[in-house]
Short mmCIF file of C-alpha atoms in Angstrom, two decimals:
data_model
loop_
_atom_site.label_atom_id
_atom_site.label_comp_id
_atom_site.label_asym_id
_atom_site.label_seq_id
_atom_site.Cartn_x
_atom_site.Cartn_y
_atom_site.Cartn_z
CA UNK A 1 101.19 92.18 80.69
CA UNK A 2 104.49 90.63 80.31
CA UNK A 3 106.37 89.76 83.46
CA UNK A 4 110.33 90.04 82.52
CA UNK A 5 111.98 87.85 85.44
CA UNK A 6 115.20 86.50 86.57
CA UNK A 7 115.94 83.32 88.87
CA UNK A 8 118.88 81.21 88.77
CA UNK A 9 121.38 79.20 91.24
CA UNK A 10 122.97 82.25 92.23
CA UNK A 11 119.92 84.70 93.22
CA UNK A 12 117.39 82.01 93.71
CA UNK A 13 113.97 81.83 92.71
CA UNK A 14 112.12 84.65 95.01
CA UNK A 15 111.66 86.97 92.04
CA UNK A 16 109.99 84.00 90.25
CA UNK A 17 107.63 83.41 93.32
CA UNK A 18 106.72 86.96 93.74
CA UNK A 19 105.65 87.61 90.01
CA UNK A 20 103.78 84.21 90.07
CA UNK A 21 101.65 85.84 92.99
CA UNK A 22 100.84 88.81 91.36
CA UNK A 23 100.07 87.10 88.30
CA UNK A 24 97.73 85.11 89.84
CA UNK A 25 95.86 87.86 91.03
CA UNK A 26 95.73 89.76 87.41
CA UNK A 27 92.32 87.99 86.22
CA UNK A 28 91.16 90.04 83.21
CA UNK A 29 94.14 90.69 81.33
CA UNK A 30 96.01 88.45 79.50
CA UNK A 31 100.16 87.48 81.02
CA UNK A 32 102.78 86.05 79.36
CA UNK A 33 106.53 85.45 81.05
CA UNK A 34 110.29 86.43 79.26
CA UNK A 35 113.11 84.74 81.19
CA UNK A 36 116.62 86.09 80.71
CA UNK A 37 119.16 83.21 78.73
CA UNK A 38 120.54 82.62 82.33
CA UNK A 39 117.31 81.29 84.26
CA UNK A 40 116.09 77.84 83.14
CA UNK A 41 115.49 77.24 86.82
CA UNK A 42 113.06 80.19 86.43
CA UNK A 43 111.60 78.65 83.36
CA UNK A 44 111.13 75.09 84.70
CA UNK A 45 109.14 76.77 87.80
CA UNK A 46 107.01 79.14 85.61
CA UNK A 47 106.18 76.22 83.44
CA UNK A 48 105.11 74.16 86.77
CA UNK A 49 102.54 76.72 87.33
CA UNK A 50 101.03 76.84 83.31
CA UNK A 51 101.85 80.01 82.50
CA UNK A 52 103.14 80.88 79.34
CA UNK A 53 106.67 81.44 78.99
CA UNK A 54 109.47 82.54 76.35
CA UNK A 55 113.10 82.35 77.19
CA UNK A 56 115.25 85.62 75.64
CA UNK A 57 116.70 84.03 72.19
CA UNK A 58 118.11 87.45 71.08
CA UNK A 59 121.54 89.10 72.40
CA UNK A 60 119.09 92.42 73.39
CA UNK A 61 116.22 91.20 75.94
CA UNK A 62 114.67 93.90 74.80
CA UNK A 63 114.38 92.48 71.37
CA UNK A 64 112.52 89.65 72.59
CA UNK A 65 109.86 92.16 74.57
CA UNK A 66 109.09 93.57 71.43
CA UNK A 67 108.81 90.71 69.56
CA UNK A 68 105.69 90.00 72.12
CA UNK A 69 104.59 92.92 71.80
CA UNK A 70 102.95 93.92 75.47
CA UNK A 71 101.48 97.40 76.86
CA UNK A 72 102.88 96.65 80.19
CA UNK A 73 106.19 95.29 81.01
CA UNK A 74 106.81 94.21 84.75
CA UNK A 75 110.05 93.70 85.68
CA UNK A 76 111.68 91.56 88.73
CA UNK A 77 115.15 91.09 87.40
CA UNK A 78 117.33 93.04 90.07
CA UNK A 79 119.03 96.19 88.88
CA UNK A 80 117.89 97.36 85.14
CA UNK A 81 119.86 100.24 83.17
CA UNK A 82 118.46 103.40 81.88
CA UNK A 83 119.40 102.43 78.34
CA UNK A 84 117.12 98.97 78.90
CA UNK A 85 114.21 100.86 80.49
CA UNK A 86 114.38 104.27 77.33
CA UNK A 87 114.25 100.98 74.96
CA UNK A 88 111.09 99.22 76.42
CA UNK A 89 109.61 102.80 76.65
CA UNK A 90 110.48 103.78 73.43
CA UNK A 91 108.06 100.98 71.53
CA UNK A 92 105.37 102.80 73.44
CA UNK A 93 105.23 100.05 76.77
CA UNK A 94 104.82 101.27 80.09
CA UNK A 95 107.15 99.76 82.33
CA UNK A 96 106.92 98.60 86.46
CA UNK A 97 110.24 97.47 88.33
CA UNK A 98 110.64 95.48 91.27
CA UNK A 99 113.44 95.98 93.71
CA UNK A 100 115.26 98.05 91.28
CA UNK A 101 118.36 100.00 92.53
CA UNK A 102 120.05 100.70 88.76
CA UNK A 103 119.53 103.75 86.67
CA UNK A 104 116.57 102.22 84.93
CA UNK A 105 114.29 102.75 88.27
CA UNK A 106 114.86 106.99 87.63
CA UNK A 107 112.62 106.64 84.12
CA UNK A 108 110.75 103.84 85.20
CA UNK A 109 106.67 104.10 85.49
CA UNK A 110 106.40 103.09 88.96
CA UNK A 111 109.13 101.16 91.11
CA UNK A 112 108.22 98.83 94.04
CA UNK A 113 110.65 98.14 96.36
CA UNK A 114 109.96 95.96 99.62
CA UNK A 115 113.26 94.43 100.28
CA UNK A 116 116.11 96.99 99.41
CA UNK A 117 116.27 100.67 100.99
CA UNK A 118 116.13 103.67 98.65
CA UNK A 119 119.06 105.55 98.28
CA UNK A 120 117.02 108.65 97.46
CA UNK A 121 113.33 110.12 97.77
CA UNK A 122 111.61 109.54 94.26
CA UNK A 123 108.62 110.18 92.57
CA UNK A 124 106.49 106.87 91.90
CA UNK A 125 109.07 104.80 93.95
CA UNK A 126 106.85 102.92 97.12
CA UNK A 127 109.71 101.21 99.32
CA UNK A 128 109.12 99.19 102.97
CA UNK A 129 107.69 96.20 104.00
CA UNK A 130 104.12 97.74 103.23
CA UNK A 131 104.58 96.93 99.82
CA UNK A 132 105.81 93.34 100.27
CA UNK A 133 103.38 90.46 98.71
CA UNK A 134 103.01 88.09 100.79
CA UNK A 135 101.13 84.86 99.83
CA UNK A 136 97.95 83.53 100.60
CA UNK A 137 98.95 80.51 102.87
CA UNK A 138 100.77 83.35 105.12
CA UNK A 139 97.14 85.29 105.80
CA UNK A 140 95.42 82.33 106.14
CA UNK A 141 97.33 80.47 108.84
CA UNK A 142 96.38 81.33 112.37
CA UNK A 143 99.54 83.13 114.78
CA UNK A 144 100.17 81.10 117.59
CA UNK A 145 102.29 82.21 120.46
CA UNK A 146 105.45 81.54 121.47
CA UNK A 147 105.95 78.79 123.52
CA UNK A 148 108.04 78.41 126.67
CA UNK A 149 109.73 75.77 126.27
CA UNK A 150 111.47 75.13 122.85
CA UNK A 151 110.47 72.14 120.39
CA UNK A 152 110.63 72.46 116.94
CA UNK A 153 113.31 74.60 115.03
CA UNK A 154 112.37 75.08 111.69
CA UNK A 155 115.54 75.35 108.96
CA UNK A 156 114.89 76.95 105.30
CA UNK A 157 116.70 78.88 103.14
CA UNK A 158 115.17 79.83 100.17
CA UNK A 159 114.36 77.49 96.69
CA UNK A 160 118.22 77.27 96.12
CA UNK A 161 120.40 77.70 99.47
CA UNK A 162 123.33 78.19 96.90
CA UNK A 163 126.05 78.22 100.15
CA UNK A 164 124.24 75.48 101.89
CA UNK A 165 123.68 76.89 105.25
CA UNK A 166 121.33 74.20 105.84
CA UNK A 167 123.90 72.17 106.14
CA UNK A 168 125.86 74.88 108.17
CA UNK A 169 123.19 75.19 110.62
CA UNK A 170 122.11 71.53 110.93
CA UNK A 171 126.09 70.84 111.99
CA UNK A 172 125.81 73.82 114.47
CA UNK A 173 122.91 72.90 116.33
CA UNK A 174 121.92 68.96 116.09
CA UNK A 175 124.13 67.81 119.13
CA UNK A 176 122.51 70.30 121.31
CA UNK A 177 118.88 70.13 119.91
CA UNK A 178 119.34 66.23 120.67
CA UNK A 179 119.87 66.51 124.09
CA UNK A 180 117.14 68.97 124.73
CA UNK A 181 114.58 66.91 122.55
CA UNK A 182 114.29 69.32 120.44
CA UNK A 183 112.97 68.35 116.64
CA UNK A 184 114.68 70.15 113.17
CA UNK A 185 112.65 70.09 110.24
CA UNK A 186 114.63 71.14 107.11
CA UNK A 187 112.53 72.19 103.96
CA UNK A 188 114.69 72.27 100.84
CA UNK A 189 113.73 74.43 98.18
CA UNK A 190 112.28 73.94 94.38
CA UNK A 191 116.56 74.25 93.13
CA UNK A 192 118.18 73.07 96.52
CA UNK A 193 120.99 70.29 94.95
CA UNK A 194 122.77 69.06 98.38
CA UNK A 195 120.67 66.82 99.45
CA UNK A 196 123.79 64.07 99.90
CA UNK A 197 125.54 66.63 102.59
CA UNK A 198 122.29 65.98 104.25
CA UNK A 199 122.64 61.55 104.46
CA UNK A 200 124.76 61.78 108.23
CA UNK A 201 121.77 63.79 110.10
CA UNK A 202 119.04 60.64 109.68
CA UNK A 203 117.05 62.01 112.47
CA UNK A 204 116.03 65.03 110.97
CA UNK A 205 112.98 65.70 108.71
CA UNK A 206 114.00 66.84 105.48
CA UNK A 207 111.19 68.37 103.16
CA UNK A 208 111.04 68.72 99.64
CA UNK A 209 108.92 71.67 98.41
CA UNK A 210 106.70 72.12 100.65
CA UNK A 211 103.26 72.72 100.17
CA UNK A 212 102.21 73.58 103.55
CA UNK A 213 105.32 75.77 104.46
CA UNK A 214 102.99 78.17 106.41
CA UNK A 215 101.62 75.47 108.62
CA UNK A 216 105.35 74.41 108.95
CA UNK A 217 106.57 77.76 110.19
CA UNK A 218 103.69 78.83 112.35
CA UNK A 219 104.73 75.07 114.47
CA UNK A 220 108.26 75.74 114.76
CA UNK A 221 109.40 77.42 117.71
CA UNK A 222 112.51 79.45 116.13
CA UNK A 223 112.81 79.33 112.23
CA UNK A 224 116.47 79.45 110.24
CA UNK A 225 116.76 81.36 107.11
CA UNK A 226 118.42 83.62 104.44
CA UNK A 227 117.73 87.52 104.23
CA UNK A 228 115.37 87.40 101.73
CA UNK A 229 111.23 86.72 101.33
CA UNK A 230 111.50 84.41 104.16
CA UNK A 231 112.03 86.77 107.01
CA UNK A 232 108.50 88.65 106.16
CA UNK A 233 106.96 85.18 105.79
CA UNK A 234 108.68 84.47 109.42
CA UNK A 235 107.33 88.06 110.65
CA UNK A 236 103.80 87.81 109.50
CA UNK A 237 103.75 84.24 111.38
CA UNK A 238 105.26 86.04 114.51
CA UNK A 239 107.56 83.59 114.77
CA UNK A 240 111.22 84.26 116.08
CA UNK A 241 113.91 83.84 113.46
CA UNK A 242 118.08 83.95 112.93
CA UNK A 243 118.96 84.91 109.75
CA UNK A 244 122.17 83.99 107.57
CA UNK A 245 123.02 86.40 104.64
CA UNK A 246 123.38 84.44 101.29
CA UNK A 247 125.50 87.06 99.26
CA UNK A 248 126.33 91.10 99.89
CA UNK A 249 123.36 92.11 98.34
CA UNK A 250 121.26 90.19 101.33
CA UNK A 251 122.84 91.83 103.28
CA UNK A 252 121.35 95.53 102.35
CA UNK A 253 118.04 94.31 103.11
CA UNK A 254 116.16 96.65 106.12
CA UNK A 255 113.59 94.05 107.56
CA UNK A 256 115.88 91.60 108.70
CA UNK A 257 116.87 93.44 111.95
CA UNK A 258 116.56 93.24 115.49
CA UNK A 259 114.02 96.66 115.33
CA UNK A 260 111.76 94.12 113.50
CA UNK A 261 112.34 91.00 115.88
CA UNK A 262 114.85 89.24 113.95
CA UNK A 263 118.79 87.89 115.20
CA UNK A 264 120.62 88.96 112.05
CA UNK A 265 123.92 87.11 111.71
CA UNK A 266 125.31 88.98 108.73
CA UNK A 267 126.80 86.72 106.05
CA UNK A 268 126.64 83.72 106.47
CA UNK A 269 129.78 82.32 104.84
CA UNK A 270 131.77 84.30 107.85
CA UNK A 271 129.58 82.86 110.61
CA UNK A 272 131.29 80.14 112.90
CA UNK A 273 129.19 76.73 113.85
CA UNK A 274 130.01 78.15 117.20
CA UNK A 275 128.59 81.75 116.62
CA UNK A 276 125.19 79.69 115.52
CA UNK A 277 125.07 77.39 118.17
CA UNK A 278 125.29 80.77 120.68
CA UNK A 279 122.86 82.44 118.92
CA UNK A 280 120.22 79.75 118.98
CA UNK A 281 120.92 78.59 122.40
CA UNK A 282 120.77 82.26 123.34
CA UNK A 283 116.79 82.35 121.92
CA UNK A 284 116.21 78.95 123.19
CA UNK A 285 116.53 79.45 126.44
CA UNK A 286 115.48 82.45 126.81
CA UNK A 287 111.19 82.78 126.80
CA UNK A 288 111.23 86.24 127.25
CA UNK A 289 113.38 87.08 124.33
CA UNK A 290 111.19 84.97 122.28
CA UNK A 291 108.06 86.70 123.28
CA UNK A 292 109.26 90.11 122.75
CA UNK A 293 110.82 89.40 119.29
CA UNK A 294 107.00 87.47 118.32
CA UNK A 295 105.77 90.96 119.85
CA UNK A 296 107.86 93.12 117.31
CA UNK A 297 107.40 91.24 114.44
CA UNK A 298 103.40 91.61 114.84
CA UNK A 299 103.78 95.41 114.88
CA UNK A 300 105.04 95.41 111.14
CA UNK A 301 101.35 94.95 109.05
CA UNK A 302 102.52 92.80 106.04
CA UNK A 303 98.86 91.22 105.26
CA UNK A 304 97.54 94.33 103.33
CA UNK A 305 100.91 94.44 101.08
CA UNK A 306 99.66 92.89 98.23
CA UNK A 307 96.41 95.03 98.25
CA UNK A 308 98.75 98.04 98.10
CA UNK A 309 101.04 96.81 95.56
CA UNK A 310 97.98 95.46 93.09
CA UNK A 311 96.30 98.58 93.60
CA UNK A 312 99.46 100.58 92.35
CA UNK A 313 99.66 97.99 88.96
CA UNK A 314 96.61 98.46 87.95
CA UNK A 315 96.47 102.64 88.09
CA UNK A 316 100.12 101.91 85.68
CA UNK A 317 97.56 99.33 83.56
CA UNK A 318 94.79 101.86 83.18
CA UNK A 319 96.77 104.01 81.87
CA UNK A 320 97.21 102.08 78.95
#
């Protein structure tokens, strides 16, 4: 099985994480990883983790899949064409996307999308937060309740935070969480490159990949983040959460929304220091609001994802 993946400064590294959790749970066949010429932050992480890993040396990534030669490609690059997917089909591979809006998801083998809506009903496509993986660490850590008064505030946005809305948020809300002894924890990601911005706020706790980020979220009180894997993290922990938008593509994902329990800000680069001051001090003080957003966010059942999604791969790797 060859995982085809994508992660880089601008996207981040959540396509990286994801296929490193399902390759973990493949045990009796053998994976190997193909990084586009773009993602030597993908690369570097991959490597971290021992898995075997090529980075595309030919002008066609396809090229490169043939050249190792795989029944199964699984792909977590963002959008693929039609022309990519009739090429990888062609040598005879069977072929699974990942959050695949482009033509290539139409001729695809079986698409799994957790994060994006579908624009249209297809055959072998399985969208919704059902099918998002979400890692160990998240099912093992017990779901506490909210509590009423406010103490921790939890600030993470993803393994690159590209706009630095750590920083953003930090700015918006230190004076106040100060004054209402209230703690911020920051935990920067495997790519986050600010750290200097960070020097002024000595008080705060800053975190550098985490290995307990479960146990850190189910403790905070109200968790920061971007639109991305985060927010089901957040969810599955019941915990209430703001959301800033990285990009325009963030901000087509469905989960993030108040039906689900989250304050969605939009993007984030348009957000005032004011408008995220108002927004926390709005959940802060308000216990109710933070008990009924913990309330919606248990409703969405995110533990049996992976189950679903591993089940699906392997009826695509029978096949073969």
């Amino acid at each position: 099985l060859l995982f085809v993946v994508s992660g880089y400064e601008e996207i981040g590294l959540g396509h990286v994480y994801n296929t490193l959790l399902l390759a973990n749970d493949i045990v009796e066949h053998e994976v190997v990883f193909l990084v586009d010429n773009k993602s030597q932050l993908a690369l570097d992480k991959i490597n971290s983790k021992n898995y075997p890993v090529y980075m595309q040396t030919e002008s066609d990534i396809v090229e490169d899949v043939k050249q190792l030669n795989p029944d199964v490609v699984i792909n977590d690059r963002l959008d693929t064409t039609e022309q990519y997917i009739a090429a990888i089909k062609a040598a005879g591979i069977k072929t699974i996307n990942f959050e695949d809006l482009g033509t290539g998801a139409h001729i695809a083998d079986l698409v799994i999308n957790a994060i994006y809506p579908e624009r249209e009903v297809l055959p072998k496509h399985y969208f919704g937060h059902e099918y998002f993986i979400l890692r160990d660490e998240f099912i093992l850590t017990p779901v506490q309740k909210p509590s009423a008064q406010v103490r921790k505030v939890l600030i993470t946005f993803g393994g690159v935070d590209p706009n630095n809305y750590t920083r953003h948020v930090i700015e918006s809300i230190t004076d106040y969480c100060q004054g209402n002894d209230i703690e911020i924890t920051v935990v920067a990601g495997f790519g986050y490159s600010h750290y200097e911005t960070l020097a002024p706020f000595s008080e705060i706790e800053v975190i550098r990949n985490s290995t307990n980020i479960a146990e850190l979220m189910s403790n905070a009180d109200i968790i920061f983040t971007s639109a991305g894997r985060t927010t089901y993290e957040a969810a599955s922990l019941n915990v209430p959460t703001i959301v800033l938008a990285q990009n325009e593509r963030e901000m087509t994902h469905f989960f993030a929304t108040a039906e689900h329990g989250f304050v969605n800000l939009g993007l984030g680069t348009d957000v005032s220091n004011e408008q995220i001051l108002e927004a926390f001090v709005s959940l802060a003080e308000n216990y109710h609001s933070r008990q009924y957003a913990s309330n919606l966010m248990a409703k969405a059942d995110l533990v049996s994802g992976r189950q679903r999604v591993m089940k699906l791969i392997n009826n695509i790797v029978e096949q073969v």
